[in-house]
PDB file of C-alpha atoms in Angstrom:
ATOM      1  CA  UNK R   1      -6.493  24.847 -32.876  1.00 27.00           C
ATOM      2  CA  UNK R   2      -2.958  25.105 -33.638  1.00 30.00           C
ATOM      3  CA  UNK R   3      -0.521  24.699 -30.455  1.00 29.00           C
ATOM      4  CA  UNK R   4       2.364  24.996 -32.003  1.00 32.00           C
ATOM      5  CA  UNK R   5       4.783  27.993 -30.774  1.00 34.00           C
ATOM      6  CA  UNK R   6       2.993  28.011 -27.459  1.00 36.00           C
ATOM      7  CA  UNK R   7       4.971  28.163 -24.570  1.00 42.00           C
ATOM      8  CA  UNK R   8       4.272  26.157 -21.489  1.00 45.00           C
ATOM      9  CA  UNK R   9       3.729  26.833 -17.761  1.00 47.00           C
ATOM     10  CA  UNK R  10       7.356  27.139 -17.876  1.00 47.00           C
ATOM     11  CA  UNK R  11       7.914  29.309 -20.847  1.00 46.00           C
ATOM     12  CA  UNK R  12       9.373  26.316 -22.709  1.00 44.00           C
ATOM     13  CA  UNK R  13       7.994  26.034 -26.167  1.00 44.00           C
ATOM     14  CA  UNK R  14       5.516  22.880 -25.723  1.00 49.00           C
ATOM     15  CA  UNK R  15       7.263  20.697 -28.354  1.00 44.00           C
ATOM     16  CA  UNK R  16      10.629  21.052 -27.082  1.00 47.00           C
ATOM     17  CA  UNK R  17      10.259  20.587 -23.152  1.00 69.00           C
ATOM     18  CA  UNK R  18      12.451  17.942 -22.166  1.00 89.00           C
ATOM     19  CA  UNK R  19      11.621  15.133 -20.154  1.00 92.00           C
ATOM     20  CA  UNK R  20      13.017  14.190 -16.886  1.00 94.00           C
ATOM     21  CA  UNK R  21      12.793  11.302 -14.472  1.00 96.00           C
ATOM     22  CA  UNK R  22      10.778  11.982 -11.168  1.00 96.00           C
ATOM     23  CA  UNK R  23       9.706   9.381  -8.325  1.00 97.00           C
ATOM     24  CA  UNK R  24       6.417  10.031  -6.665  1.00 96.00           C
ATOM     25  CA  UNK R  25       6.926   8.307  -2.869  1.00 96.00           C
ATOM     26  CA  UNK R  26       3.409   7.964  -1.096  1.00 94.00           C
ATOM     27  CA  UNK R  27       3.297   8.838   2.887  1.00 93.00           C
ATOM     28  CA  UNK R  28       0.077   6.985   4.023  1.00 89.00           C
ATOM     29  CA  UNK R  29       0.151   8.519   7.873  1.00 87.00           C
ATOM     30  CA  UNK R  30       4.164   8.466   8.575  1.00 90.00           C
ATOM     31  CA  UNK R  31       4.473   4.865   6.163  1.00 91.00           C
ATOM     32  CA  UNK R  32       6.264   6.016   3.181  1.00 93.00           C
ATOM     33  CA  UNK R  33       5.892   3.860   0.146  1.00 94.00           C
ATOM     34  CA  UNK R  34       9.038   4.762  -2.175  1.00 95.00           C
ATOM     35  CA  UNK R  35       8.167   4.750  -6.038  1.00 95.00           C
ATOM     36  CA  UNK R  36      11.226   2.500  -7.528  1.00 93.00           C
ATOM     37  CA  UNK R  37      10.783   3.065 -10.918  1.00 95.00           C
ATOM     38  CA  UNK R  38      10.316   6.562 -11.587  1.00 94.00           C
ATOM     39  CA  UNK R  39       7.851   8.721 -14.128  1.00 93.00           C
ATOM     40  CA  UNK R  40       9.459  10.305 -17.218  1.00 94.00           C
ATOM     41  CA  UNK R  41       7.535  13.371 -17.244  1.00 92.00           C
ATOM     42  CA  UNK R  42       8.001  17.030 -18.140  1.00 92.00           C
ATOM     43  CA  UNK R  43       8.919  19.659 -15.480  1.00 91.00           C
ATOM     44  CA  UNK R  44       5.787  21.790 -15.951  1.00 91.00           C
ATOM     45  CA  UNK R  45       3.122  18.988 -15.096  1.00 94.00           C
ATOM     46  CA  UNK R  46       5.174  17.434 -12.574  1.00 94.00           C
ATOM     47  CA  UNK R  47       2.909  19.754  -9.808  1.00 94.00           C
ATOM     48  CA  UNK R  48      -0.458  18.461 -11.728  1.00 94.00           C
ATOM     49  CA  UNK R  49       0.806  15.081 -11.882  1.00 93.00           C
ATOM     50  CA  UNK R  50       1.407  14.969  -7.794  1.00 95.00           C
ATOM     51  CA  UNK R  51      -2.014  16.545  -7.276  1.00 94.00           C
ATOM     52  CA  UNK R  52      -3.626  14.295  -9.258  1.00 93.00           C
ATOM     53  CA  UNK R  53      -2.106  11.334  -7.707  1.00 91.00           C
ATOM     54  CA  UNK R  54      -2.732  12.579  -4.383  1.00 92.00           C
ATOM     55  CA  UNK R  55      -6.224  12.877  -5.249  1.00 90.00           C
ATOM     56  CA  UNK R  56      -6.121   9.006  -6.000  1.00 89.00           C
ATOM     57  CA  UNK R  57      -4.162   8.369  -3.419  1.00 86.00           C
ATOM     58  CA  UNK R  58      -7.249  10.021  -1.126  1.00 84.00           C
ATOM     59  CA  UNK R  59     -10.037   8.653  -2.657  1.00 83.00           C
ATOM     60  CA  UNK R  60      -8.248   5.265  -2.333  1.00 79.00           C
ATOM     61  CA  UNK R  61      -7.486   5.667   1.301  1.00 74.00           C
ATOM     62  CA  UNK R  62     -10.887   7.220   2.847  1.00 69.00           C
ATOM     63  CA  UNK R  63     -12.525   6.887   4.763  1.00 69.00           C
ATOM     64  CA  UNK R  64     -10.385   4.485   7.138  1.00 68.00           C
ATOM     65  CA  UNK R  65     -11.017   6.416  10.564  1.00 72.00           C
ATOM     66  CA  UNK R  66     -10.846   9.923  11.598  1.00 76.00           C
ATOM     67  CA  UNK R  67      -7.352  11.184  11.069  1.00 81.00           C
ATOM     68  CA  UNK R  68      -5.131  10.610   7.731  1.00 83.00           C
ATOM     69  CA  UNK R  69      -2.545  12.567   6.606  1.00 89.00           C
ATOM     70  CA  UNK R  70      -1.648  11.341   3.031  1.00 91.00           C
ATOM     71  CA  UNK R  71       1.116  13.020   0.848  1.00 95.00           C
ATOM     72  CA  UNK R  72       3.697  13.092  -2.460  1.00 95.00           C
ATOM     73  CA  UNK R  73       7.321  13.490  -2.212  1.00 96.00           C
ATOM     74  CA  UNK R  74       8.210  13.797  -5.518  1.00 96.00           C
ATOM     75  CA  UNK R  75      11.956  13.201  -6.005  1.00 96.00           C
ATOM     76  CA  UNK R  76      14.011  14.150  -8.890  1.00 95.00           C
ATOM     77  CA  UNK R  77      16.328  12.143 -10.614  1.00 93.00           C
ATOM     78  CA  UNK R  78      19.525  12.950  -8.703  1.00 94.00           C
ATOM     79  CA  UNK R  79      17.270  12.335  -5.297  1.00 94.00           C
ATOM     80  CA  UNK R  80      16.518  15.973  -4.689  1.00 95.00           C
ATOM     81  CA  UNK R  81      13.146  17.105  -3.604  1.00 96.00           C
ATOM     82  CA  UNK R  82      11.460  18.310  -6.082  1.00 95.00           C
ATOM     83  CA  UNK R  83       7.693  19.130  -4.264  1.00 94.00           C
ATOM     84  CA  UNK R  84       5.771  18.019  -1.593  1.00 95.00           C
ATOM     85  CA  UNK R  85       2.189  18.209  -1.717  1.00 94.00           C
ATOM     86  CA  UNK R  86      -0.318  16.591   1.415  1.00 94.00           C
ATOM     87  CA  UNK R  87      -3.960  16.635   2.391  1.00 91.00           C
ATOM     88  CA  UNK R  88      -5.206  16.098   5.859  1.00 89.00           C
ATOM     89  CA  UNK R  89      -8.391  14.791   6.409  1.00 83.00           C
ATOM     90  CA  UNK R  90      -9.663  15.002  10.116  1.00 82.00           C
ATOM     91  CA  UNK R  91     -13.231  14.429  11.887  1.00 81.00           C
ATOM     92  CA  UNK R  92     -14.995  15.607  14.934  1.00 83.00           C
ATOM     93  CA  UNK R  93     -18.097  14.688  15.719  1.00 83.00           C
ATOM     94  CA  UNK R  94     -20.497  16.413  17.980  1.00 83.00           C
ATOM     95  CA  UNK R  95     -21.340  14.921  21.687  1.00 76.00           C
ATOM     96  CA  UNK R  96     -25.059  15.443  21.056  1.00 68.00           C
ATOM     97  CA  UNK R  97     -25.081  13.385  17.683  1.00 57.00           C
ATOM     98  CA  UNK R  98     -24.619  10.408  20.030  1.00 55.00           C
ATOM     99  CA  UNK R  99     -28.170   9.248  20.898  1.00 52.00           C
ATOM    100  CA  UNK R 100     -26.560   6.170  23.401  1.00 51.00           C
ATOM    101  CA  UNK R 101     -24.273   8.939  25.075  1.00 51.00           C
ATOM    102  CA  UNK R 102     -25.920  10.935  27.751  1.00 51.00           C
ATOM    103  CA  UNK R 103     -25.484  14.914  28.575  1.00 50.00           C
ATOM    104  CA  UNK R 104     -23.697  15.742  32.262  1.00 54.00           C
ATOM    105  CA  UNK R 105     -26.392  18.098  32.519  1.00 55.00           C
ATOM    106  CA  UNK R 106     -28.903  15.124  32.167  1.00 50.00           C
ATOM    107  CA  UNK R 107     -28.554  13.586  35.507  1.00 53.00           C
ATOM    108  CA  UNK R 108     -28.702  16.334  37.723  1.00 50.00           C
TER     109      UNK R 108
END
Protein backbone atom coordinates (compact mmCIF):
# COMPACT_ATOMS: atom_id res chain seq x y z
CA UNK A 1 0.00 0.00 0.00
CA UNK A 2 1.70 3.11 -0.79
CA UNK A 3 0.98 6.11 1.80
CA UNK A 4 2.87 8.41 0.41
CA UNK A 5 1.04 11.82 -0.74
CA UNK A 6 -1.73 11.11 1.71
CA UNK A 7 -2.82 13.77 3.71
CA UNK A 8 -3.63 13.42 7.35
CA UNK A 9 -6.60 14.15 9.65
CA UNK A 10 -5.30 17.53 9.30
CA UNK A 11 -4.73 17.83 5.64
CA UNK A 12 -0.97 17.81 6.26
CA UNK A 13 0.81 15.50 3.93
CA UNK A 14 1.70 12.46 6.42
CA UNK A 15 5.50 12.71 5.93
CA UNK A 16 5.81 16.25 6.58
CA UNK A 17 3.56 16.87 9.79
CA UNK A 18 5.62 18.41 12.27
CA UNK A 19 5.97 17.41 15.67
CA UNK A 20 5.15 19.34 18.69
CA UNK A 21 5.54 18.99 22.43
CA UNK A 22 2.25 18.25 24.43
CA UNK A 23 1.84 17.32 28.30
CA UNK A 24 -0.93 14.95 29.14
CA UNK A 25 -1.89 15.98 33.09
CA UNK A 26 -4.14 13.15 34.68
CA UNK A 27 -7.23 14.40 37.03
CA UNK A 28 -7.95 11.24 39.17
CA UNK A 29 -11.33 12.81 40.97
CA UNK A 30 -10.14 16.68 41.46
CA UNK A 31 -6.08 15.27 42.11
CA UNK A 32 -4.32 16.41 39.11
CA UNK A 33 -1.13 14.61 38.33
CA UNK A 34 0.94 17.11 35.97
CA UNK A 35 2.98 15.23 33.14
CA UNK A 36 6.64 16.99 33.51
CA UNK A 37 8.17 15.80 30.64
CA UNK A 38 6.01 16.17 27.79
CA UNK A 39 5.13 13.82 24.50
CA UNK A 40 6.59 14.88 21.13
CA UNK A 41 3.76 13.98 19.06
CA UNK A 42 2.00 15.19 15.93
CA UNK A 43 -1.06 17.52 16.10
CA UNK A 44 -3.47 15.11 14.36
CA UNK A 45 -3.14 12.11 16.92
CA UNK A 46 -2.82 14.26 19.80
CA UNK A 47 -7.00 13.61 20.31
CA UNK A 48 -6.28 9.62 19.81
CA UNK A 49 -3.38 9.78 21.96
CA UNK A 50 -5.58 11.43 25.04
CA UNK A 51 -8.33 8.88 24.41
CA UNK A 52 -6.22 6.22 24.50
CA UNK A 53 -4.55 7.20 27.62
CA UNK A 54 -7.70 7.91 29.24
CA UNK A 55 -8.75 4.54 28.45
CA UNK A 56 -5.61 3.33 30.51
CA UNK A 57 -5.99 5.67 32.81
CA UNK A 58 -9.75 3.94 33.43
CA UNK A 59 -8.98 0.57 33.27
CA UNK A 60 -6.17 1.34 35.77
CA UNK A 61 -8.38 3.17 38.17
CA UNK A 62 -11.73 0.92 38.31
CA UNK A 63 -13.34 -0.15 39.97
CA UNK A 64 -12.32 1.80 43.31
CA UNK A 65 -15.99 2.72 44.54
CA UNK A 66 -18.95 4.15 42.94
CA UNK A 67 -18.09 7.57 41.64
CA UNK A 68 -14.77 8.52 39.53
CA UNK A 69 -14.38 11.13 37.34
CA UNK A 70 -10.99 10.61 35.52
CA UNK A 71 -9.69 13.02 32.74
CA UNK A 72 -6.68 14.49 30.21
CA UNK A 73 -5.67 18.00 30.07
CA UNK A 74 -3.49 17.98 27.41
CA UNK A 75 -1.29 21.11 27.40
CA UNK A 76 0.65 22.46 24.60
CA UNK A 77 4.00 23.54 24.65
CA UNK A 78 3.54 27.24 25.46
CA UNK A 79 0.97 25.94 28.43
CA UNK A 80 -2.18 26.45 26.43
CA UNK A 81 -4.96 23.98 26.51
CA UNK A 82 -4.92 22.08 23.90
CA UNK A 83 -8.09 19.36 24.74
CA UNK A 84 -9.74 18.03 27.49
CA UNK A 85 -11.22 14.76 27.32
CA UNK A 86 -13.04 12.87 30.76
CA UNK A 87 -15.12 9.81 31.51
CA UNK A 88 -17.38 9.48 34.45
CA UNK A 89 -18.09 6.34 35.78
CA UNK A 90 -21.02 6.27 38.39
CA UNK A 91 -23.14 3.32 40.14
CA UNK A 92 -26.52 2.88 41.62
CA UNK A 93 -27.60 0.00 42.86
CA UNK A 94 -31.12 -1.09 43.40
CA UNK A 95 -32.72 -1.26 47.16
CA UNK A 96 -34.17 -4.70 46.39
CA UNK A 97 -30.70 -6.24 45.30
CA UNK A 98 -29.93 -6.00 49.03
CA UNK A 99 -31.08 -9.35 50.51
CA UNK A 100 -29.89 -8.05 54.41
CA UNK A 101 -31.90 -4.70 53.74
CA UNK A 102 -35.56 -4.90 54.39
CA UNK A 103 -38.60 -3.14 52.30
CA UNK A 104 -40.73 -0.24 54.43
CA UNK A 105 -43.56 -1.98 53.07
CA UNK A 106 -42.31 -5.22 54.86
CA UNK A 107 -43.18 -4.41 58.36
CA UNK A 108 -46.48 -3.15 58.14
Amino acid sequence: MEHQGRAGTNGEPLSSAAMALYYFDFDDNGTISPDGEGTECRPAVVKYEAIKALAEMTKDALPDGDHHKLAIVVRDEGGDLALRASIVFHVEEERDSFSSRSSPDSHA
